[in-house]
Short mmCIF file of C-alpha atoms in Angstrom, two decimals:
data_model
loop_
_atom_site.label_atom_id
_atom_site.label_comp_id
_atom_site.label_asym_id
_atom_site.label_seq_id
_atom_site.Cartn_x
_atom_site.Cartn_y
_atom_site.Cartn_z
CA MET L 1 0.00 0.00 0.00
CA MET L 2 2.75 2.44 0.97
CA LEU L 3 4.79 1.52 -2.13
CA ASP L 4 1.73 2.27 -4.28
CA LYS L 5 1.54 5.72 -2.72
CA ILE L 6 5.21 6.29 -3.42
CA HIS L 7 4.59 5.32 -7.06
CA ILE L 8 1.70 7.80 -7.27
CA PHE L 9 3.93 10.45 -5.70
CA PHE L 10 6.47 10.13 -8.52
CA THR L 11 3.98 9.99 -11.41
CA THR L 12 1.36 12.69 -10.69
CA GLY L 13 1.17 16.33 -9.69
CA THR L 14 1.29 19.96 -10.79
CA GLN L 15 3.94 21.40 -13.10
CA ARG L 16 5.96 22.44 -10.04
CA THR L 17 5.75 18.91 -8.68
CA LEU L 18 6.65 17.29 -12.00
CA THR L 19 9.71 19.55 -12.31
CA VAL L 20 10.82 18.47 -8.85
CA LYS L 21 10.22 14.80 -9.65
CA ARG L 22 12.24 14.94 -12.86
CA ASN L 23 15.13 16.36 -10.85
CA ILE L 24 14.73 13.62 -8.25
CA ILE L 25 14.80 10.85 -10.88
CA TYR L 26 17.87 12.29 -12.62
CA SER L 27 19.53 12.95 -9.27
CA PHE L 28 19.06 9.33 -8.18
CA PHE L 29 21.11 8.20 -11.13
CA ILE L 30 23.73 10.92 -10.69
CA LYS L 31 23.98 10.51 -6.91
CA GLY L 32 24.19 6.75 -7.38
CA ILE L 33 27.36 7.31 -9.37
CA SER L 34 28.55 9.79 -6.73
CA ILE L 35 28.04 7.31 -3.88
CA LEU L 36 29.79 4.55 -5.82
CA VAL L 37 32.76 6.79 -6.62
CA SER L 38 33.02 8.02 -3.00
CA PHE L 39 33.07 4.43 -1.74
CA ILE L 40 35.79 3.48 -4.23
CA LEU L 41 37.80 6.57 -3.30
CA VAL L 42 38.05 5.68 0.41
CA PRO L 43 40.12 2.46 0.19
CA LEU L 44 42.00 3.81 -2.84
CA THR L 45 42.98 6.96 -0.95
CA ILE L 46 43.91 5.05 2.21
CA ASP L 47 46.08 2.81 0.03
CA PHE L 48 47.66 5.87 -1.60
CA VAL L 49 48.65 7.33 1.78
CA ASN L 50 47.68 5.29 4.92
CA SER L 51 44.90 5.28 7.52
CA VAL L 52 46.74 7.73 9.81
CA GLN L 53 47.51 10.23 7.03
CA TYR L 54 43.97 9.87 5.72
CA GLY L 55 42.67 10.69 9.20
CA ILE L 56 44.94 13.76 9.28
CA TRP L 57 43.63 14.80 5.85
CA LEU L 58 40.02 14.49 7.02
CA THR L 59 40.78 16.61 10.09
CA VAL L 60 42.70 19.27 8.16
CA SER L 61 40.11 19.54 5.37
CA SER L 62 37.26 19.80 7.89
CA LEU L 63 39.10 22.67 9.60
CA VAL L 64 39.47 24.61 6.36
CA GLY L 65 35.84 23.79 5.62
CA TRP L 66 34.99 26.09 8.51
CA PHE L 67 35.68 29.04 6.25
CA ALA L 68 32.53 28.14 4.31
CA TYR L 69 30.54 29.58 7.18
CA PHE L 70 32.06 33.01 6.64
CA ASP L 71 29.88 33.63 3.60
CA MET L 72 27.50 34.98 6.30
CA GLY L 73 24.72 32.79 4.94
CA LEU L 74 24.65 34.84 1.74
CA THR L 75 24.38 31.82 -0.57
CA HIS L 76 21.28 30.59 1.28
CA GLY L 77 19.83 34.10 1.36
CA PHE L 78 20.62 34.47 -2.34
CA ARG L 79 18.95 31.13 -3.10
CA ASN L 80 15.65 32.15 -1.52
CA LYS L 81 15.63 35.69 -2.90
CA PHE L 82 16.63 34.56 -6.39
CA ALA L 83 13.96 31.82 -6.39
CA ALA L 84 11.32 34.32 -5.22
CA ALA L 85 12.31 36.72 -8.04
CA ILE L 86 11.98 33.89 -10.57
CA ALA L 87 8.56 32.96 -9.11
CA ARG L 88 7.46 36.56 -9.73
CA LYS L 89 9.01 36.37 -13.24
CA ASP L 90 11.32 39.32 -12.51
CA ASP L 91 14.42 38.34 -14.51
CA SER L 92 16.00 41.77 -14.13
CA LEU L 93 15.95 41.52 -10.33
CA ALA L 94 17.16 37.91 -10.48
CA ARG L 95 20.13 38.99 -12.60
CA GLU L 96 21.01 41.70 -10.09
CA TYR L 97 20.88 39.17 -7.25
CA VAL L 98 23.37 36.95 -9.12
CA SER L 99 25.86 39.73 -9.86
CA THR L 100 25.60 41.27 -6.40
CA THR L 101 26.14 37.92 -4.65
CA TYR L 102 29.22 37.19 -6.75
CA ALA L 103 30.61 40.65 -6.01
CA VAL L 104 30.03 40.48 -2.25
CA LEU L 105 31.40 36.94 -1.88
CA THR L 106 34.48 37.85 -3.93
CA ILE L 107 35.23 40.73 -1.55
CA ILE L 108 34.63 38.54 1.51
CA PHE L 109 36.68 35.51 0.45
CA ILE L 110 39.61 37.39 -1.06
CA THR L 111 39.89 39.18 2.29
CA ILE L 112 39.62 35.87 4.17
CA LEU L 113 42.24 34.31 1.87
CA LEU L 114 44.81 37.04 2.53
CA LEU L 115 44.21 36.99 6.30
CA ALA L 116 44.26 33.19 6.47
CA LEU L 117 47.55 32.92 4.57
CA TRP L 118 49.10 35.50 6.89
CA VAL L 119 47.88 33.73 10.04
CA ASN L 120 48.88 30.32 8.66
CA SER L 121 52.52 31.42 8.48
CA TYR L 122 52.58 31.85 12.27
CA LEU L 123 50.74 28.69 13.34
CA ASP L 124 52.14 25.30 14.34
CA TRP L 125 49.42 22.92 13.17
CA SER L 126 51.16 19.87 14.62
CA LYS L 127 50.70 21.31 18.12
CA ILE L 128 47.12 22.38 17.46
CA LEU L 129 46.16 18.90 16.22
CA GLY L 130 48.40 17.00 18.65
CA LEU L 131 50.50 15.44 15.86
CA ASP L 132 54.17 14.67 15.24
CA PRO L 133 56.21 17.95 15.08
CA LEU L 134 58.14 16.50 12.12
CA ILE L 135 55.15 17.09 9.83
CA SER L 136 54.59 20.68 10.96
CA GLU L 137 56.00 22.27 7.78
CA GLU L 138 54.07 19.92 5.52
CA LEU L 139 50.84 20.70 7.40
CA SER L 140 51.46 24.43 6.96
CA ARG L 141 51.82 23.97 3.19
CA VAL L 142 48.72 21.75 3.10
CA PHE L 143 46.68 24.41 4.89
CA GLY L 144 47.95 27.11 2.54
CA VAL L 145 46.94 25.18 -0.59
CA LEU L 146 43.59 24.19 0.91
CA ILE L 147 42.78 27.78 1.85
CA ILE L 148 43.55 29.07 -1.66
CA PHE L 149 41.40 26.52 -3.45
CA PHE L 150 38.67 26.68 -0.86
CA CYS L 151 38.21 30.46 -1.12
CA LEU L 152 38.08 30.25 -4.91
CA ASN L 153 35.56 27.44 -4.65
CA ALA L 154 33.38 29.43 -2.22
CA ILE L 155 33.02 32.19 -4.84
CA LEU L 156 32.44 29.80 -7.73
CA ASN L 157 29.77 27.90 -5.79
CA VAL L 158 27.32 30.75 -6.42
CA PHE L 159 26.69 29.03 -9.74
CA THR L 160 25.63 25.73 -8.11
CA THR L 161 23.36 27.69 -5.76
CA LEU L 162 21.80 29.38 -8.80
CA LEU L 163 21.08 25.93 -10.25
CA LEU L 164 19.42 24.86 -7.00
CA ALA L 165 17.28 28.01 -6.97
CA LEU L 166 16.21 27.27 -10.54
CA GLN L 167 15.22 23.76 -9.34
CA LYS L 168 17.94 22.17 -11.47
CA THR L 169 19.36 20.06 -8.68
CA ALA L 170 20.33 17.21 -11.01
CA MET L 171 22.58 19.55 -12.99
CA SER L 172 24.13 20.80 -9.75
CA SER L 173 24.80 17.22 -8.64
CA LEU L 174 26.31 16.38 -12.02
CA ILE L 175 29.06 18.97 -11.47
CA LEU L 176 30.08 17.21 -8.26
CA VAL L 177 30.10 13.81 -9.96
CA ILE L 178 32.33 15.09 -12.77
CA SER L 179 34.75 16.38 -10.12
CA GLN L 180 34.67 13.06 -8.24
CA LEU L 181 35.32 11.04 -11.40
CA ALA L 182 38.27 13.28 -12.28
CA ILE L 183 39.67 12.91 -8.74
CA LEU L 184 39.19 9.13 -8.83
CA PHE L 185 41.07 8.89 -12.12
CA VAL L 186 43.98 11.01 -10.90
CA ILE L 187 44.24 9.17 -7.55
CA PHE L 188 44.24 5.83 -9.38
CA VAL L 189 47.04 6.99 -11.67
CA LEU L 190 49.03 8.34 -8.71
CA THR L 191 48.78 5.04 -6.80
CA LYS L 192 50.61 3.47 -9.74
CA THR L 193 53.14 6.22 -10.40
CA ALA L 194 53.86 8.23 -7.22
CA THR L 195 54.48 8.02 -3.48
CA GLY L 196 51.53 9.28 -1.47
CA SER L 197 51.72 12.54 0.49
CA LEU L 198 49.28 14.89 2.20
CA LEU L 199 50.28 17.79 -0.04
CA MET L 200 49.68 15.81 -3.23
CA LEU L 201 46.33 14.63 -1.87
CA THR L 202 45.38 18.25 -1.19
CA PHE L 203 46.16 19.38 -4.73
CA VAL L 204 44.13 16.53 -6.20
CA PHE L 205 41.00 16.83 -4.04
CA SER L 206 40.86 20.64 -3.86
CA GLY L 207 42.38 21.74 -7.15
CA ILE L 208 40.42 19.45 -9.45
CA GLN L 209 37.08 20.35 -7.85
CA CYS L 210 37.83 24.06 -8.28
CA LEU L 211 38.96 23.68 -11.89
CA VAL L 212 35.89 21.66 -12.92
CA LEU L 213 33.48 24.17 -11.35
CA LEU L 214 35.27 27.11 -12.99
CA VAL L 215 35.15 25.60 -16.49
CA ILE L 216 31.50 24.50 -16.24
CA SER L 217 30.41 27.89 -14.85
CA ILE L 218 32.05 29.76 -17.71
CA VAL L 219 30.58 27.46 -20.36
CA LEU L 220 27.00 27.46 -19.00
CA PHE L 221 26.91 31.20 -18.27
CA ALA L 222 28.04 31.81 -21.85
CA THR L 223 25.31 29.56 -23.24
CA ARG L 224 22.27 28.18 -21.40
CA PHE L 225 22.15 30.75 -18.57
CA ARG L 226 23.32 33.77 -20.50
CA LYS L 227 20.52 36.00 -19.18
CA TYR L 228 21.87 35.57 -15.62
CA ILE L 229 25.54 36.07 -16.48
CA PRO L 230 27.20 38.20 -13.75
CA LYS L 231 28.37 41.66 -14.81
CA LEU L 232 29.68 44.65 -12.87
CA SER L 233 26.91 46.80 -14.36
CA TYR L 234 24.30 44.54 -12.71
CA VAL L 235 25.83 44.78 -9.23
CA ASN L 236 23.42 46.53 -6.89
CA PHE L 237 24.74 46.77 -3.34
CA LYS L 238 21.32 48.01 -2.18
CA LEU L 239 20.19 44.39 -2.55
CA PHE L 240 22.80 43.31 -0.01
CA LYS L 241 20.50 44.20 2.87
CA SER L 242 17.74 42.03 1.39
CA ILE L 243 20.06 39.03 0.92
CA PHE L 244 21.85 39.59 4.21
CA GLY L 245 18.64 39.97 6.24
CA LEU L 246 17.74 36.32 5.68
CA GLY L 247 21.34 35.27 5.15
CA ILE L 248 22.49 36.39 8.61
CA LYS L 249 20.07 33.92 10.18
CA PHE L 250 21.55 31.12 8.09
CA PHE L 251 25.00 32.43 9.03
CA ILE L 252 24.27 32.17 12.76
CA ILE L 253 22.88 28.66 12.22
CA GLN L 254 26.00 27.72 10.27
CA LEU L 255 28.33 29.02 13.00
CA ALA L 256 26.43 26.99 15.59
CA LEU L 257 26.57 23.92 13.34
CA LEU L 258 30.30 24.51 13.02
CA ALA L 259 30.71 24.24 16.79
CA ILE L 260 28.42 21.21 17.04
CA PHE L 261 29.44 19.06 14.10
CA GLN L 262 32.69 20.25 12.52
CA THR L 263 34.69 20.00 15.75
CA SER L 264 34.08 16.26 16.08
CA ASN L 265 37.14 15.33 13.99
CA ILE L 266 39.40 17.57 16.08
CA ILE L 267 38.05 16.20 19.36
CA LEU L 268 38.48 12.63 18.13
CA SER L 269 42.01 13.34 16.90
CA ARG L 270 43.09 14.88 20.20
CA VAL L 271 41.31 12.46 22.54
CA LEU L 272 41.61 9.15 20.64
CA GLY L 273 44.12 9.81 17.84
CA PRO L 274 43.86 10.36 14.05
CA GLU L 275 42.97 6.71 13.31
CA ALA L 276 39.74 7.19 15.29
CA VAL L 277 38.88 9.99 12.85
CA THR L 278 39.24 7.55 9.98
CA ILE L 279 37.08 4.89 11.70
CA TYR L 280 34.38 7.47 12.52
CA ASN L 281 34.31 8.92 9.01
CA VAL L 282 34.31 5.54 7.24
CA CYS L 283 31.32 4.39 9.34
CA TYR L 284 29.65 7.76 8.75
CA LYS L 285 30.21 7.54 4.99
CA TYR L 286 28.49 4.13 4.88
CA PHE L 287 25.36 5.17 6.76
CA PHE L 288 25.34 8.68 5.28
CA ALA L 289 24.21 7.05 2.04
CA ILE L 290 20.76 6.98 3.69
CA ASN L 291 20.79 10.72 4.33
CA MET L 292 22.17 11.32 0.86
CA LEU L 293 19.27 9.34 -0.58
CA LEU L 294 16.75 11.49 1.24
CA THR L 295 18.68 14.65 0.37
CA ILE L 296 18.31 13.79 -3.32
CA ILE L 297 14.57 13.95 -2.80
CA LEU L 298 14.51 16.94 -0.43
CA THR L 299 16.91 19.29 -2.22
CA PRO L 300 14.55 20.32 -5.07
CA TYR L 301 11.80 21.00 -2.52
CA TRP L 302 13.74 23.82 -0.83
CA SER L 303 13.26 26.18 -3.77
CA ALA L 304 9.91 24.58 -4.70
CA PHE L 305 8.62 25.52 -1.23
CA THR L 306 10.00 29.04 -1.73
CA ASP L 307 8.00 29.22 -4.96
CA ALA L 308 4.82 27.77 -3.39
CA TYR L 309 5.02 29.96 -0.28
CA THR L 310 5.57 33.06 -2.44
CA VAL L 311 2.33 32.39 -4.36
CA ASN L 312 0.41 31.06 -1.28
CA ASP L 313 -0.05 27.52 -2.60
CA THR L 314 -0.72 25.97 0.84
CA ARG L 315 -2.61 22.96 -0.51
CA TRP L 316 0.41 21.85 -2.54
CA MET L 317 2.73 22.26 0.47
CA ILE L 318 0.47 20.13 2.73
CA SER L 319 0.17 17.36 0.14
CA THR L 320 3.92 17.39 -0.49
CA TYR L 321 4.81 17.24 3.21
CA ARG L 322 2.61 14.16 3.70
CA SER L 323 4.18 12.42 0.71
CA LEU L 324 7.70 13.21 1.89
CA SER L 325 6.91 11.82 5.34
CA ARG L 326 5.88 8.51 3.78
CA ILE L 327 9.09 8.40 1.79
CA TRP L 328 11.11 9.03 4.96
CA CYS L 329 9.56 5.89 6.49
CA ILE L 330 10.80 3.84 3.53
CA VAL L 331 14.26 5.38 3.84
CA ALA L 332 14.37 4.60 7.59
CA LEU L 333 13.57 0.94 6.85
CA GLY L 334 16.46 0.95 4.40
CA ALA L 335 18.73 2.14 7.21
CA VAL L 336 17.66 -0.87 9.32
CA ALA L 337 18.68 -3.21 6.49
CA MET L 338 22.04 -1.41 6.18
CA LEU L 339 22.67 -1.92 9.89
CA PHE L 340 22.15 -5.68 9.65
CA VAL L 341 24.51 -6.14 6.70
CA SER L 342 27.12 -3.58 7.84
CA PRO L 343 29.76 -6.11 9.07
CA LEU L 344 29.70 -7.91 5.74
CA PHE L 345 29.81 -4.66 3.79
CA TYR L 346 32.81 -3.35 5.77
CA HIS L 347 34.68 -6.59 5.11
CA PHE L 348 33.93 -6.44 1.39
CA TRP L 349 34.51 -2.69 1.12
CA LEU L 350 37.68 -2.24 3.19
CA GLY L 351 39.25 -5.67 2.85
CA GLY L 352 40.56 -5.69 6.43
CA LEU L 353 42.14 -2.22 6.29
CA LEU L 354 39.98 -1.09 9.24
CA SER L 355 37.87 -2.68 11.96
CA ILE L 356 34.49 -1.00 12.62
CA PRO L 357 32.80 -2.01 15.93
CA TYR L 358 29.15 -3.04 15.57
CA SER L 359 28.26 -0.81 18.53
CA LEU L 360 29.50 2.17 16.50
CA SER L 361 27.32 1.07 13.58
CA ILE L 362 24.26 1.01 15.86
CA ALA L 363 25.03 4.50 17.20
CA MET L 364 25.66 5.82 13.67
CA PHE L 365 22.42 4.22 12.44
CA LEU L 366 20.39 6.04 15.13
CA TYR L 367 22.18 9.30 14.39
CA VAL L 368 21.56 9.15 10.63
CA VAL L 369 17.88 8.19 10.97
CA VAL L 370 17.20 11.09 13.34
CA MET L 371 19.29 13.45 11.19
CA SER L 372 17.37 12.49 8.04
CA ARG L 373 14.04 13.31 9.69
CA ALA L 374 15.38 16.62 10.97
CA SER L 375 16.61 17.37 7.44
CA LEU L 376 13.06 16.96 6.14
CA TYR L 377 11.83 19.74 8.41
CA MET L 378 14.89 21.93 7.85
CA TYR L 379 14.73 21.85 4.05
CA LEU L 380 11.05 22.79 3.95
CA LEU L 381 11.31 25.47 6.64
CA ASN L 382 14.45 26.88 5.01
CA GLY L 383 12.55 27.15 1.74
CA ILE L 384 9.78 29.06 3.48
CA GLY L 385 12.40 31.24 5.20
CA THR L 386 11.24 30.62 8.80
CA VAL L 387 14.51 29.76 10.54
CA ASN L 388 14.49 31.56 13.91
CA ILE L 389 13.65 28.47 15.97
CA GLN L 390 16.40 26.49 14.26
CA MET L 391 18.77 29.32 15.01
CA ILE L 392 17.91 29.32 18.74
CA ILE L 393 18.27 25.52 19.06
CA TYR L 394 21.64 25.44 17.33
CA LEU L 395 22.91 28.46 19.26
CA ILE L 396 22.17 26.76 22.58
CA PHE L 397 23.89 23.55 21.52
CA GLY L 398 26.70 25.51 19.91
CA VAL L 399 27.66 26.71 23.39
CA VAL L 400 27.40 23.39 25.26
CA SER L 401 28.27 20.82 22.60
CA ILE L 402 32.09 21.05 22.58
CA PRO L 403 32.65 20.46 26.34
CA LEU L 404 29.90 17.85 26.30
CA MET L 405 31.47 15.98 23.34
CA ILE L 406 34.91 16.05 24.98
CA LEU L 407 33.47 14.66 28.22
CA LEU L 408 31.46 11.91 26.53
CA CYS L 409 34.26 11.06 24.08
CA ARG L 410 36.59 10.40 27.02
CA GLY L 411 33.97 8.23 28.67
CA TYR L 412 32.39 6.42 25.69
CA GLY L 413 34.84 6.89 22.82
CA ILE L 414 33.50 7.67 19.34
CA ILE L 415 29.95 6.83 20.44
CA GLY L 416 30.10 9.71 22.93
CA ILE L 417 30.38 12.16 20.02
CA LEU L 418 27.29 10.64 18.40
CA MET L 419 25.27 10.92 21.62
CA VAL L 420 25.53 14.71 21.44
CA THR L 421 24.90 15.12 17.71
CA THR L 422 21.91 12.75 17.80
CA LEU L 423 20.37 14.72 20.67
CA VAL L 424 20.70 17.97 18.69
CA TYR L 425 18.80 16.57 15.72
CA LEU L 426 16.20 14.90 17.94
CA ILE L 427 15.28 18.25 19.49
CA GLN L 428 15.29 19.86 16.03
CA CYS L 429 12.83 17.16 14.89
CA CYS L 430 10.41 17.95 17.72
CA PHE L 431 10.35 21.71 17.16
CA GLY L 432 10.49 21.40 13.37
CA HIS L 433 7.41 19.17 13.36
CA ILE L 434 5.41 21.61 15.51
CA GLN L 435 6.48 24.67 13.49
CA LEU L 436 5.81 23.19 10.05
CA LYS L 437 2.38 21.95 11.14
CA LYS L 438 1.48 25.42 12.41
CA ILE L 439 2.61 27.08 9.15
CA LEU L 440 0.76 24.61 6.93
CA ASN L 441 -2.40 24.95 9.04
CA THR L 442 -2.03 28.79 8.91
CA THR L 443 -2.03 28.98 12.73
CA ALA L 444 1.61 30.05 13.10
CA LYS L 445 2.16 33.33 14.93
CA GLY L 446 5.09 35.16 16.48
CA ILE L 447 8.35 33.22 16.52
CA TRP L 448 6.72 30.24 14.76
CA LEU L 449 6.41 32.40 11.64
CA LYS L 450 9.90 33.96 11.71
#
């Protein structure tokens, strides 16, 4: 009965719904390739370097990833404002949003790049991460290269956000897959021709992704999306307040998420050692396939909900929410199956390179299932633009999560980290459910509507 409803969900609906469903179908195929490539990359990369160096790479790259949060939420604000302009068929305003966002992010990330390179020259990353002092110079070079490519990527990613706002999520995902395939090819060649190093790994993973995005952006702006091509004459800094007003809320949420989730690798590295980072991330990558599956479905609905909310199509939003809830139930059952077969999969996947405790798989399973449900609420509420409650929840946990994770990590190991992150998403689920219900029933007032 439920499978019949899922079939109906994918084969009927309004033009908005059919656009979303086409993206979902294409994205399933594209993301399937992405998941396969990411799984192949893990053992190949560990073989290229080793499990300790791979753990160091994961920790270092997650640290540099923090800089993503310094876009002040502008990409999310841009996505909603751009999608709303398209819903109103105001191409002139949409074009100004594109050019202005590019201009502002270029100013921000060029400034961050210069400051980060200056600060990097004075830091001893081996002390900060609790690693061997002999690799201090190499870590400094790795951070420098990562920062350069990351800041360039942060500016170029406006194009992928534009695709998401236009409800072309499959095309956005395709860019990532092309990058992954290029990285896989280069890593494979290097395993046969070169000795592995952190610096070489950095150039491959960061540089190729940046190059692919740059080339595709130039080609598509010159052709298919010519009417949105960024130009200095279209920059309108008066729009910054509009983008920033919503964007600052996303920025605060992102900073809180940084404290809650992005510090886990550092805590694990310092408390349990870099190999624990590898074990945690390998287990996470396996179960994260469930969240990725749901994200394929949810991603087009962010901008679709922006469109529907802009034109007051409440009936469509209610129907869509119910259908998505049914799909989440199917996805959760899939997670149960993954848990049961996880020992066999690890053995087949890793070939004895790592040992993943079953207790960690259980904890990761619970975390991913709760996270996937919270994501359902977050994507839809983000599309509507009502994010204040999320912001408050993440701010509270942003303050208490680090000491709590350190305490529980010392007492329960890797599972202690997951106790905290699962609790965060569980609370987000509770409040997200109440808020979305109030909005869809048009009974939301005060903070529930902000």
